[in-house]
Amino acid sequence: MKDWQSMRALVISDIHGNLHALEAVLKVAQGCSGSGFDEIWNLGDLVGYGAHPNEVIDTLRASPARRVLHVRGNHDRVCCGLSSSQGFNPVAALAALWTRQHLRPENREWLRALPMGPIEAGRGVLCVHGSPLHEDQYIASMRDAWIPLRRMPAEVAFFGHTHLQGAFSCRGESWSEDAPAYTEGSRDEVQQFTLAMLAGSRYLINPGGVGQPRDGDWRAAFAIYDQSERQVTFYRTPYDVAAAQGAIRAAGLPERLAARLTTGR
Ligand code: ZN
């Protein structure tokens, strides 16, 4: 067995019941740089929106990874009945209701037991859904990131919730915002972008949304965190969008949830 220092984690978030996207991510991640991954860190919102909530949960529960960490997301909470859908837009609320009705009882119970973030994934590394300061807070800009970066009790936190891939960092009073620049190749291919993490800097890192990207790139997003190399590599991979859309339509879920997968908005 590899020691802790050589650990590589597949970091995923916001799968939202999109089994086709999740399967593509797992397949590509297994082949990444020939090294694959040792662990999976899931930052929440496994379900809600997509047509395969049970299959997504079953896939992760059956993963052979050495350790699979989960943090609950706001949709997980609503879909298993822990929170009401108050505050959700009408489409999200309809999808949550559909998901609640279709979850198998054991998967509903499993969702109910998911821990609230932050959870400690390693020394000085947190996993959260929204922000290290509150599970439902959105971090979409450096303005949102500044206080969590300064106050979080760790140097690195992985977060999701916005479905926007990228990193915010600070070092003393200076700061930086790094969205992956996928310059080579086309959107029909897998692309990657590596960010070296400097010692002494603090990082908030979002792997992007697996199942419903919102940054204008329709491909499924994920990241691989390499602890020993002190780097995070962002990825985008094509997947069978038409199949995911067909399942959403066949389930009678709102058309908007199918249509948006084409544009990544
Ligand atoms: Zn989400």
PDB file of C-alpha atoms and ligand atoms in Angstrom:
ATOM      1  CA  MET A   1       0.000   0.000   0.000  1.00  0.00           C
ATOM      2  CA  LYS A   2       1.185   3.510  -0.805  1.00  0.00           C
ATOM      3  CA  ASP A   3       1.863   5.784   2.114  1.00  0.00           C
ATOM      4  CA  TRP A   4      -0.331   8.781   2.890  1.00  0.00           C
ATOM      5  CA  GLN A   5       2.074  11.221   1.253  1.00  0.00           C
ATOM      6  CA  SER A   6       1.676   9.676  -2.192  1.00  0.00           C
ATOM      7  CA  MET A   7      -2.098   9.855  -2.040  1.00  0.00           C
ATOM      8  CA  ARG A   8      -4.084  10.937  -5.099  1.00  0.00           C
ATOM      9  CA  ALA A   9      -7.721  11.901  -4.571  1.00  0.00           C
ATOM     10  CA  LEU A  10     -10.394  12.105  -7.231  1.00  0.00           C
ATOM     11  CA  VAL A  11     -12.389  15.170  -6.174  1.00  0.00           C
ATOM     12  CA  ILE A  12     -15.960  15.334  -7.486  1.00  0.00           C
ATOM     13  CA  SER A  13     -18.988  17.462  -6.745  1.00  0.00           C
ATOM     14  CA  ASP A  14     -22.539  18.159  -7.906  1.00  0.00           C
ATOM     15  CA  ILE A  15     -23.186  14.901  -9.747  1.00  0.00           C
ATOM     16  CA  HIS A  16     -26.920  15.614  -9.473  1.00  0.00           C
ATOM     17  CA  GLY A  17     -28.168  12.215 -10.561  1.00  0.00           C
ATOM     18  CA  ASN A  18     -26.278  12.274 -13.863  1.00  0.00           C
ATOM     19  CA  LEU A  19     -25.015   8.689 -14.131  1.00  0.00           C
ATOM     20  CA  HIS A  20     -23.681   9.118 -17.678  1.00  0.00           C
ATOM     21  CA  ALA A  21     -21.428  11.979 -16.580  1.00  0.00           C
ATOM     22  CA  LEU A  22     -20.270  10.126 -13.451  1.00  0.00           C
ATOM     23  CA  GLU A  23     -19.358   6.990 -15.404  1.00  0.00           C
ATOM     24  CA  ALA A  24     -17.317   9.034 -17.881  1.00  0.00           C
ATOM     25  CA  VAL A  25     -15.498  10.799 -15.034  1.00  0.00           C
ATOM     26  CA  LEU A  26     -14.635   7.543 -13.246  1.00  0.00           C
ATOM     27  CA  LYS A  27     -13.346   5.988 -16.461  1.00  0.00           C
ATOM     28  CA  VAL A  28     -11.158   8.951 -17.391  1.00  0.00           C
ATOM     29  CA  ALA A  29      -9.921   9.432 -13.817  1.00  0.00           C
ATOM     30  CA  GLN A  30      -8.819   5.799 -13.597  1.00  0.00           C
ATOM     31  CA  GLY A  31      -6.508   6.357 -16.530  1.00  0.00           C
ATOM     32  CA  CYS A  32      -5.203   9.784 -15.482  1.00  0.00           C
ATOM     33  CA  SER A  33      -1.441  10.044 -16.009  1.00  0.00           C
ATOM     34  CA  GLY A  34      -1.282   6.283 -15.598  1.00  0.00           C
ATOM     35  CA  SER A  35      -1.651   6.760 -11.833  1.00  0.00           C
ATOM     36  CA  GLY A  36      -5.413   6.763 -11.374  1.00  0.00           C
ATOM     37  CA  PHE A  37      -6.529   7.648  -7.873  1.00  0.00           C
ATOM     38  CA  ASP A  38      -6.480   6.170  -4.376  1.00  0.00           C
ATOM     39  CA  GLU A  39      -9.459   7.912  -2.829  1.00  0.00           C
ATOM     40  CA  ILE A  40     -12.669   9.675  -3.857  1.00  0.00           C
ATOM     41  CA  TRP A  41     -13.739  12.895  -2.164  1.00  0.00           C
ATOM     42  CA  ASN A  42     -17.353  13.746  -2.969  1.00  0.00           C
ATOM     43  CA  LEU A  43     -18.328  17.304  -2.073  1.00  0.00           C
ATOM     44  CA  GLY A  44     -22.088  16.803  -2.193  1.00  0.00           C
ATOM     45  CA  ASP A  45     -25.245  17.052  -4.283  1.00  0.00           C
ATOM     46  CA  LEU A  46     -25.174  13.482  -5.511  1.00  0.00           C
ATOM     47  CA  VAL A  47     -28.850  13.762  -6.399  1.00  0.00           C
ATOM     48  CA  GLY A  48     -31.471  16.241  -7.612  1.00  0.00           C
ATOM     49  CA  TYR A  49     -32.008  17.283 -11.287  1.00  0.00           C
ATOM     50  CA  GLY A  50     -30.864  14.090 -13.011  1.00  0.00           C
ATOM     51  CA  ALA A  51     -32.794  10.884 -13.673  1.00  0.00           C
ATOM     52  CA  HIS A  52     -30.481   8.365 -11.963  1.00  0.00           C
ATOM     53  CA  PRO A  53     -30.242   9.165  -8.244  1.00  0.00           C
ATOM     54  CA  ASN A  54     -30.180   5.523  -7.110  1.00  0.00           C
ATOM     55  CA  GLU A  55     -27.654   4.464  -9.716  1.00  0.00           C
ATOM     56  CA  VAL A  56     -25.302   7.336  -8.799  1.00  0.00           C
ATOM     57  CA  ILE A  57     -25.450   6.451  -5.101  1.00  0.00           C
ATOM     58  CA  ASP A  58     -25.047   2.724  -5.838  1.00  0.00           C
ATOM     59  CA  THR A  59     -21.997   3.409  -8.027  1.00  0.00           C
ATOM     60  CA  LEU A  60     -20.170   5.399  -5.369  1.00  0.00           C
ATOM     61  CA  ARG A  61     -21.153   3.048  -2.557  1.00  0.00           C
ATOM     62  CA  ALA A  62     -19.719   0.150  -4.576  1.00  0.00           C
ATOM     63  CA  SER A  63     -16.479   1.965  -5.459  1.00  0.00           C
ATOM     64  CA  PRO A  64     -13.325  -0.057  -4.870  1.00  0.00           C
ATOM     65  CA  ALA A  65     -11.380   3.108  -3.940  1.00  0.00           C
ATOM     66  CA  ARG A  66      -9.351   2.824  -0.728  1.00  0.00           C
ATOM     67  CA  ARG A  67     -11.502   5.481   0.931  1.00  0.00           C
ATOM     68  CA  VAL A  68     -14.584   7.353  -0.280  1.00  0.00           C
ATOM     69  CA  LEU A  69     -15.400  10.528   1.625  1.00  0.00           C
ATOM     70  CA  HIS A  70     -18.782  12.205   1.346  1.00  0.00           C
ATOM     71  CA  VAL A  71     -20.072  15.587   2.426  1.00  0.00           C
ATOM     72  CA  ARG A  72     -23.778  16.294   2.125  1.00  0.00           C
ATOM     73  CA  GLY A  73     -25.081  18.981  -0.221  1.00  0.00           C
ATOM     74  CA  ASN A  74     -28.235  21.070  -0.024  1.00  0.00           C
ATOM     75  CA  HIS A  75     -29.986  18.927  -2.660  1.00  0.00           C
ATOM     76  CA  ASP A  76     -29.035  15.738  -0.798  1.00  0.00           C
ATOM     77  CA  ARG A  77     -30.656  17.210   2.303  1.00  0.00           C
ATOM     78  CA  VAL A  78     -33.872  18.205   0.553  1.00  0.00           C
ATOM     79  CA  CYS A  79     -34.193  15.013  -1.504  1.00  0.00           C
ATOM     80  CA  CYS A  80     -33.945  12.778   1.578  1.00  0.00           C
ATOM     81  CA  GLY A  81     -36.398  14.904   3.541  1.00  0.00           C
ATOM     82  CA  LEU A  82     -33.981  16.496   6.023  1.00  0.00           C
ATOM     83  CA  SER A  83     -34.814  20.025   4.768  1.00  0.00           C
ATOM     84  CA  SER A  84     -37.770  21.517   2.935  1.00  0.00           C
ATOM     85  CA  SER A  85     -37.404  22.793  -0.618  1.00  0.00           C
ATOM     86  CA  GLN A  86     -38.161  26.337   0.510  1.00  0.00           C
ATOM     87  CA  GLY A  87     -35.674  28.603  -1.236  1.00  0.00           C
ATOM     88  CA  PHE A  88     -35.381  26.290  -4.259  1.00  0.00           C
ATOM     89  CA  ASN A  89     -36.572  27.621  -7.611  1.00  0.00           C
ATOM     90  CA  PRO A  90     -39.672  25.795  -8.981  1.00  0.00           C
ATOM     91  CA  VAL A  91     -37.649  23.531 -11.296  1.00  0.00           C
ATOM     92  CA  ALA A  92     -35.260  22.496  -8.509  1.00  0.00           C
ATOM     93  CA  ALA A  93     -38.181  21.912  -6.140  1.00  0.00           C
ATOM     94  CA  LEU A  94     -39.972  19.696  -8.707  1.00  0.00           C
ATOM     95  CA  ALA A  95     -36.805  17.704  -9.296  1.00  0.00           C
ATOM     96  CA  ALA A  96     -36.279  17.279  -5.540  1.00  0.00           C
ATOM     97  CA  LEU A  97     -39.845  15.997  -5.147  1.00  0.00           C
ATOM     98  CA  TRP A  98     -39.370  13.548  -8.036  1.00  0.00           C
ATOM     99  CA  THR A  99     -36.082  12.364  -6.526  1.00  0.00           C
ATOM    100  CA  ARG A 100     -37.605  11.910  -3.080  1.00  0.00           C
ATOM    101  CA  GLN A 101     -40.343   9.752  -4.625  1.00  0.00           C
ATOM    102  CA  HIS A 102     -37.894   7.615  -6.590  1.00  0.00           C
ATOM    103  CA  LEU A 103     -35.083   7.059  -4.084  1.00  0.00           C
ATOM    104  CA  ARG A 104     -34.981   3.530  -2.722  1.00  0.00           C
ATOM    105  CA  PRO A 105     -35.531   3.547   1.063  1.00  0.00           C
ATOM    106  CA  GLU A 106     -31.990   2.385   1.845  1.00  0.00           C
ATOM    107  CA  ASN A 107     -30.504   5.114  -0.331  1.00  0.00           C
ATOM    108  CA  ARG A 108     -32.727   7.715   1.300  1.00  0.00           C
ATOM    109  CA  GLU A 109     -31.459   6.561   4.709  1.00  0.00           C
ATOM    110  CA  TRP A 110     -27.888   6.585   3.454  1.00  0.00           C
ATOM    111  CA  LEU A 111     -28.309  10.196   2.268  1.00  0.00           C
ATOM    112  CA  ARG A 112     -29.790  11.187   5.617  1.00  0.00           C
ATOM    113  CA  ALA A 113     -26.665   9.933   7.355  1.00  0.00           C
ATOM    114  CA  LEU A 114     -24.193  11.911   5.223  1.00  0.00           C
ATOM    115  CA  PRO A 115     -22.048  14.276   7.303  1.00  0.00           C
ATOM    116  CA  MET A 116     -22.279  18.035   7.106  1.00  0.00           C
ATOM    117  CA  GLY A 117     -19.034  19.707   6.061  1.00  0.00           C
ATOM    118  CA  PRO A 118     -16.409  20.688   6.784  1.00  0.00           C
ATOM    119  CA  ILE A 119     -14.804  17.296   7.170  1.00  0.00           C
ATOM    120  CA  GLU A 120     -11.066  16.800   7.419  1.00  0.00           C
ATOM    121  CA  ALA A 121      -9.802  14.792   4.460  1.00  0.00           C
ATOM    122  CA  GLY A 122      -6.167  14.979   5.493  1.00  0.00           C
ATOM    123  CA  ARG A 123      -3.828  17.164   7.496  1.00  0.00           C
ATOM    124  CA  GLY A 124      -4.694  20.768   6.682  1.00  0.00           C
ATOM    125  CA  VAL A 125      -7.209  19.757   3.980  1.00  0.00           C
ATOM    126  CA  LEU A 126     -10.979  20.185   4.283  1.00  0.00           C
ATOM    127  CA  CYS A 127     -13.919  19.038   2.175  1.00  0.00           C
ATOM    128  CA  VAL A 128     -17.084  21.168   2.211  1.00  0.00           C
ATOM    129  CA  HIS A 129     -20.126  21.639  -0.006  1.00  0.00           C
ATOM    130  CA  GLY A 130     -20.541  25.426  -0.062  1.00  0.00           C
ATOM    131  CA  SER A 131     -17.941  27.116   2.122  1.00  0.00           C
ATOM    132  CA  PRO A 132     -15.755  26.170   5.091  1.00  0.00           C
ATOM    133  CA  LEU A 133     -17.832  28.667   7.089  1.00  0.00           C
ATOM    134  CA  HIS A 134     -21.312  27.471   6.077  1.00  0.00           C
ATOM    135  CA  GLU A 135     -22.463  24.474   4.050  1.00  0.00           C
ATOM    136  CA  ASP A 136     -24.959  26.500   1.984  1.00  0.00           C
ATOM    137  CA  GLN A 137     -22.797  29.554   1.234  1.00  0.00           C
ATOM    138  CA  TYR A 138     -21.909  30.160  -2.423  1.00  0.00           C
ATOM    139  CA  ILE A 139     -18.317  31.003  -3.323  1.00  0.00           C
ATOM    140  CA  ALA A 140     -18.476  32.293  -6.894  1.00  0.00           C
ATOM    141  CA  SER A 141     -15.952  35.137  -6.794  1.00  0.00           C
ATOM    142  CA  MET A 142     -12.838  36.314  -4.991  1.00  0.00           C
ATOM    143  CA  ARG A 143     -15.119  38.635  -3.026  1.00  0.00           C
ATOM    144  CA  ASP A 144     -16.974  35.572  -1.685  1.00  0.00           C
ATOM    145  CA  ALA A 145     -13.755  33.642  -1.125  1.00  0.00           C
ATOM    146  CA  TRP A 146     -11.744  36.188   0.824  1.00  0.00           C
ATOM    147  CA  ILE A 147     -13.180  35.747   4.321  1.00  0.00           C
ATOM    148  CA  PRO A 148     -13.447  31.924   4.148  1.00  0.00           C
ATOM    149  CA  LEU A 149      -9.846  31.788   2.894  1.00  0.00           C
ATOM    150  CA  ARG A 150      -8.659  33.828   5.862  1.00  0.00           C
ATOM    151  CA  ARG A 151     -10.797  32.157   8.511  1.00  0.00           C
ATOM    152  CA  MET A 152     -10.824  28.496   7.538  1.00  0.00           C
ATOM    153  CA  PRO A 153      -8.877  26.262   9.935  1.00  0.00           C
ATOM    154  CA  ALA A 154      -6.856  24.648   7.134  1.00  0.00           C
ATOM    155  CA  GLU A 155      -4.604  25.638   4.257  1.00  0.00           C
ATOM    156  CA  VAL A 156      -6.682  23.927   1.597  1.00  0.00           C
ATOM    157  CA  ALA A 157     -10.418  23.405   1.231  1.00  0.00           C
ATOM    158  CA  PHE A 158     -12.216  21.703  -1.643  1.00  0.00           C
ATOM    159  CA  PHE A 159     -15.720  23.002  -2.250  1.00  0.00           C
ATOM    160  CA  GLY A 160     -18.571  22.735  -4.756  1.00  0.00           C
ATOM    161  CA  HIS A 161     -22.141  24.096  -4.845  1.00  0.00           C
ATOM    162  CA  THR A 162     -21.581  26.716  -7.601  1.00  0.00           C
ATOM    163  CA  HIS A 163     -20.733  24.172 -10.345  1.00  0.00           C
ATOM    164  CA  LEU A 164     -17.903  26.516 -11.423  1.00  0.00           C
ATOM    165  CA  GLN A 165     -14.465  24.960 -11.828  1.00  0.00           C
ATOM    166  CA  GLY A 166     -11.434  26.836 -10.516  1.00  0.00           C
ATOM    167  CA  ALA A 167      -9.418  27.997  -7.525  1.00  0.00           C
ATOM    168  CA  PHE A 168      -9.121  31.008  -5.251  1.00  0.00           C
ATOM    169  CA  SER A 169      -5.983  31.527  -3.231  1.00  0.00           C
ATOM    170  CA  CYS A 170      -4.322  34.025  -0.965  1.00  0.00           C
ATOM    171  CA  ARG A 171      -0.871  34.641   0.387  1.00  0.00           C
ATOM    172  CA  GLY A 172      -0.676  37.337   3.028  1.00  0.00           C
ATOM    173  CA  GLU A 173      -2.618  40.230   1.575  1.00  0.00           C
ATOM    174  CA  SER A 174      -2.263  39.182  -2.064  1.00  0.00           C
ATOM    175  CA  TRP A 175      -4.752  36.942  -3.858  1.00  0.00           C
ATOM    176  CA  SER A 176      -5.230  35.033  -7.070  1.00  0.00           C
ATOM    177  CA  GLU A 177      -8.097  33.508  -9.027  1.00  0.00           C
ATOM    178  CA  ASP A 178      -7.313  30.580 -11.344  1.00  0.00           C
ATOM    179  CA  ALA A 179      -9.869  29.256 -13.788  1.00  0.00           C
ATOM    180  CA  PRO A 180      -8.444  26.458 -15.950  1.00  0.00           C
ATOM    181  CA  ALA A 181      -7.326  27.711 -19.356  1.00  0.00           C
ATOM    182  CA  TYR A 182      -8.050  24.866 -21.752  1.00  0.00           C
ATOM    183  CA  THR A 183      -6.235  26.164 -24.779  1.00  0.00           C
ATOM    184  CA  GLU A 184      -5.269  23.075 -26.753  1.00  0.00           C
ATOM    185  CA  GLY A 185      -7.614  20.601 -28.388  1.00  0.00           C
ATOM    186  CA  SER A 186     -11.343  20.772 -28.730  1.00  0.00           C
ATOM    187  CA  ARG A 187     -14.369  20.255 -26.550  1.00  0.00           C
ATOM    188  CA  ASP A 188     -14.836  16.805 -28.021  1.00  0.00           C
ATOM    189  CA  GLU A 189     -11.753  15.690 -26.096  1.00  0.00           C
ATOM    190  CA  VAL A 190     -10.578  15.248 -22.534  1.00  0.00           C
ATOM    191  CA  GLN A 191      -8.608  18.292 -21.441  1.00  0.00           C
ATOM    192  CA  GLN A 192      -6.622  19.042 -18.314  1.00  0.00           C
ATOM    193  CA  PHE A 193      -5.028  21.960 -16.539  1.00  0.00           C
ATOM    194  CA  THR A 194      -2.590  21.643 -13.632  1.00  0.00           C
ATOM    195  CA  LEU A 195      -2.269  24.177 -10.843  1.00  0.00           C
ATOM    196  CA  ALA A 196       0.842  24.002  -8.664  1.00  0.00           C
ATOM    197  CA  MET A 197      -0.008  24.757  -5.045  1.00  0.00           C
ATOM    198  CA  LEU A 198       2.569  26.970  -3.365  1.00  0.00           C
ATOM    199  CA  ALA A 199       3.655  26.306   0.196  1.00  0.00           C
ATOM    200  CA  GLY A 200       2.446  29.104   2.446  1.00  0.00           C
ATOM    201  CA  SER A 201      -0.560  29.967   0.264  1.00  0.00           C
ATOM    202  CA  ARG A 202      -4.152  29.109   1.190  1.00  0.00           C
ATOM    203  CA  TYR A 203      -6.486  27.574  -1.371  1.00  0.00           C
ATOM    204  CA  LEU A 204     -10.190  27.159  -2.005  1.00  0.00           C
ATOM    205  CA  ILE A 205     -10.580  24.731  -4.912  1.00  0.00           C
ATOM    206  CA  ASN A 206     -13.723  23.795  -6.812  1.00  0.00           C
ATOM    207  CA  PRO A 207     -13.498  20.692  -9.050  1.00  0.00           C
ATOM    208  CA  GLY A 208     -16.563  21.905 -10.986  1.00  0.00           C
ATOM    209  CA  GLY A 209     -19.865  20.137 -11.512  1.00  0.00           C
ATOM    210  CA  VAL A 210     -19.840  16.523 -12.723  1.00  0.00           C
ATOM    211  CA  GLY A 211     -23.483  16.360 -13.700  1.00  0.00           C
ATOM    212  CA  GLN A 212     -24.562  19.912 -14.449  1.00  0.00           C
ATOM    213  CA  PRO A 213     -21.701  22.292 -15.299  1.00  0.00           C
ATOM    214  CA  ARG A 214     -22.599  25.984 -15.283  1.00  0.00           C
ATOM    215  CA  ASP A 215     -19.502  27.650 -16.698  1.00  0.00           C
ATOM    216  CA  GLY A 216     -20.455  27.360 -20.358  1.00  0.00           C
ATOM    217  CA  ASP A 217     -18.515  24.129 -20.949  1.00  0.00           C
ATOM    218  CA  TRP A 218     -20.912  21.164 -21.259  1.00  0.00           C
ATOM    219  CA  ARG A 219     -18.254  18.553 -20.420  1.00  0.00           C
ATOM    220  CA  ALA A 220     -18.248  16.841 -17.025  1.00  0.00           C
ATOM    221  CA  ALA A 221     -15.788  18.465 -14.613  1.00  0.00           C
ATOM    222  CA  PHE A 222     -13.584  16.917 -11.932  1.00  0.00           C
ATOM    223  CA  ALA A 223     -10.148  17.286 -10.337  1.00  0.00           C
ATOM    224  CA  ILE A 224      -7.318  15.089  -9.133  1.00  0.00           C
ATOM    225  CA  TYR A 225      -5.491  16.293  -6.032  1.00  0.00           C
ATOM    226  CA  ASP A 226      -1.971  14.946  -5.730  1.00  0.00           C
ATOM    227  CA  GLN A 227      -0.820  15.344  -2.163  1.00  0.00           C
ATOM    228  CA  SER A 228       2.863  14.525  -2.679  1.00  0.00           C
ATOM    229  CA  GLU A 229       3.257  16.702  -5.785  1.00  0.00           C
ATOM    230  CA  ARG A 230       1.254  19.473  -4.096  1.00  0.00           C
ATOM    231  CA  GLN A 231      -0.797  20.050  -7.179  1.00  0.00           C
ATOM    232  CA  VAL A 232      -4.348  19.869  -8.388  1.00  0.00           C
ATOM    233  CA  THR A 233      -5.236  18.964 -11.975  1.00  0.00           C
ATOM    234  CA  PHE A 234      -8.585  20.082 -13.338  1.00  0.00           C
ATOM    235  CA  TYR A 235     -10.228  17.954 -16.035  1.00  0.00           C
ATOM    236  CA  ARG A 236     -13.095  18.171 -18.472  1.00  0.00           C
ATOM    237  CA  THR A 237     -14.389  15.093 -20.221  1.00  0.00           C
ATOM    238  CA  PRO A 238     -17.077  14.631 -22.853  1.00  0.00           C
ATOM    239  CA  TYR A 239     -19.865  12.216 -21.954  1.00  0.00           C
ATOM    240  CA  ASP A 240     -23.097  10.951 -23.511  1.00  0.00           C
ATOM    241  CA  VAL A 241     -25.177  14.090 -22.989  1.00  0.00           C
ATOM    242  CA  ALA A 242     -27.951  12.849 -25.304  1.00  0.00           C
ATOM    243  CA  ALA A 243     -28.437   9.748 -23.140  1.00  0.00           C
ATOM    244  CA  ALA A 244     -28.594  11.813 -19.932  1.00  0.00           C
ATOM    245  CA  GLN A 245     -31.103  14.142 -21.577  1.00  0.00           C
ATOM    246  CA  GLY A 246     -33.188  11.249 -22.877  1.00  0.00           C
ATOM    247  CA  ALA A 247     -33.409   9.807 -19.354  1.00  0.00           C
ATOM    248  CA  ILE A 248     -34.499  13.178 -17.915  1.00  0.00           C
ATOM    249  CA  ARG A 249     -37.236  13.494 -20.550  1.00  0.00           C
ATOM    250  CA  ALA A 250     -38.376   9.880 -20.143  1.00  0.00           C
ATOM    251  CA  ALA A 251     -38.650  10.448 -16.384  1.00  0.00           C
ATOM    252  CA  GLY A 252     -40.972  13.400 -16.942  1.00  0.00           C
ATOM    253  CA  LEU A 253     -38.571  15.826 -15.271  1.00  0.00           C
ATOM    254  CA  PRO A 254     -38.665  19.487 -16.444  1.00  0.00           C
ATOM    255  CA  GLU A 255     -37.349  20.035 -19.993  1.00  0.00           C
ATOM    256  CA  ARG A 256     -35.068  22.826 -18.755  1.00  0.00           C
ATOM    257  CA  LEU A 257     -32.995  20.222 -16.871  1.00  0.00           C
ATOM    258  CA  ALA A 258     -32.333  18.345 -20.117  1.00  0.00           C
ATOM    259  CA  ALA A 259     -31.775  21.414 -22.281  1.00  0.00           C
ATOM    260  CA  ARG A 260     -29.195  23.070 -20.040  1.00  0.00           C
ATOM    261  CA  LEU A 261     -26.828  20.065 -20.288  1.00  0.00           C
ATOM    262  CA  THR A 262     -26.158  20.973 -23.929  1.00  0.00           C
ATOM    263  CA  THR A 263     -24.854  24.434 -23.100  1.00  0.00           C
ATOM    264  CA  GLY A 264     -23.376  23.969 -19.651  1.00  0.00           C
ATOM    265  CA  ARG A 265     -25.324  26.945 -18.344  1.00  0.00           C
TER     266      ARG A 265
HETATM  267 ZN    ZN B   1     -25.340  21.492  -6.909  1.00  0.00          ZN
END
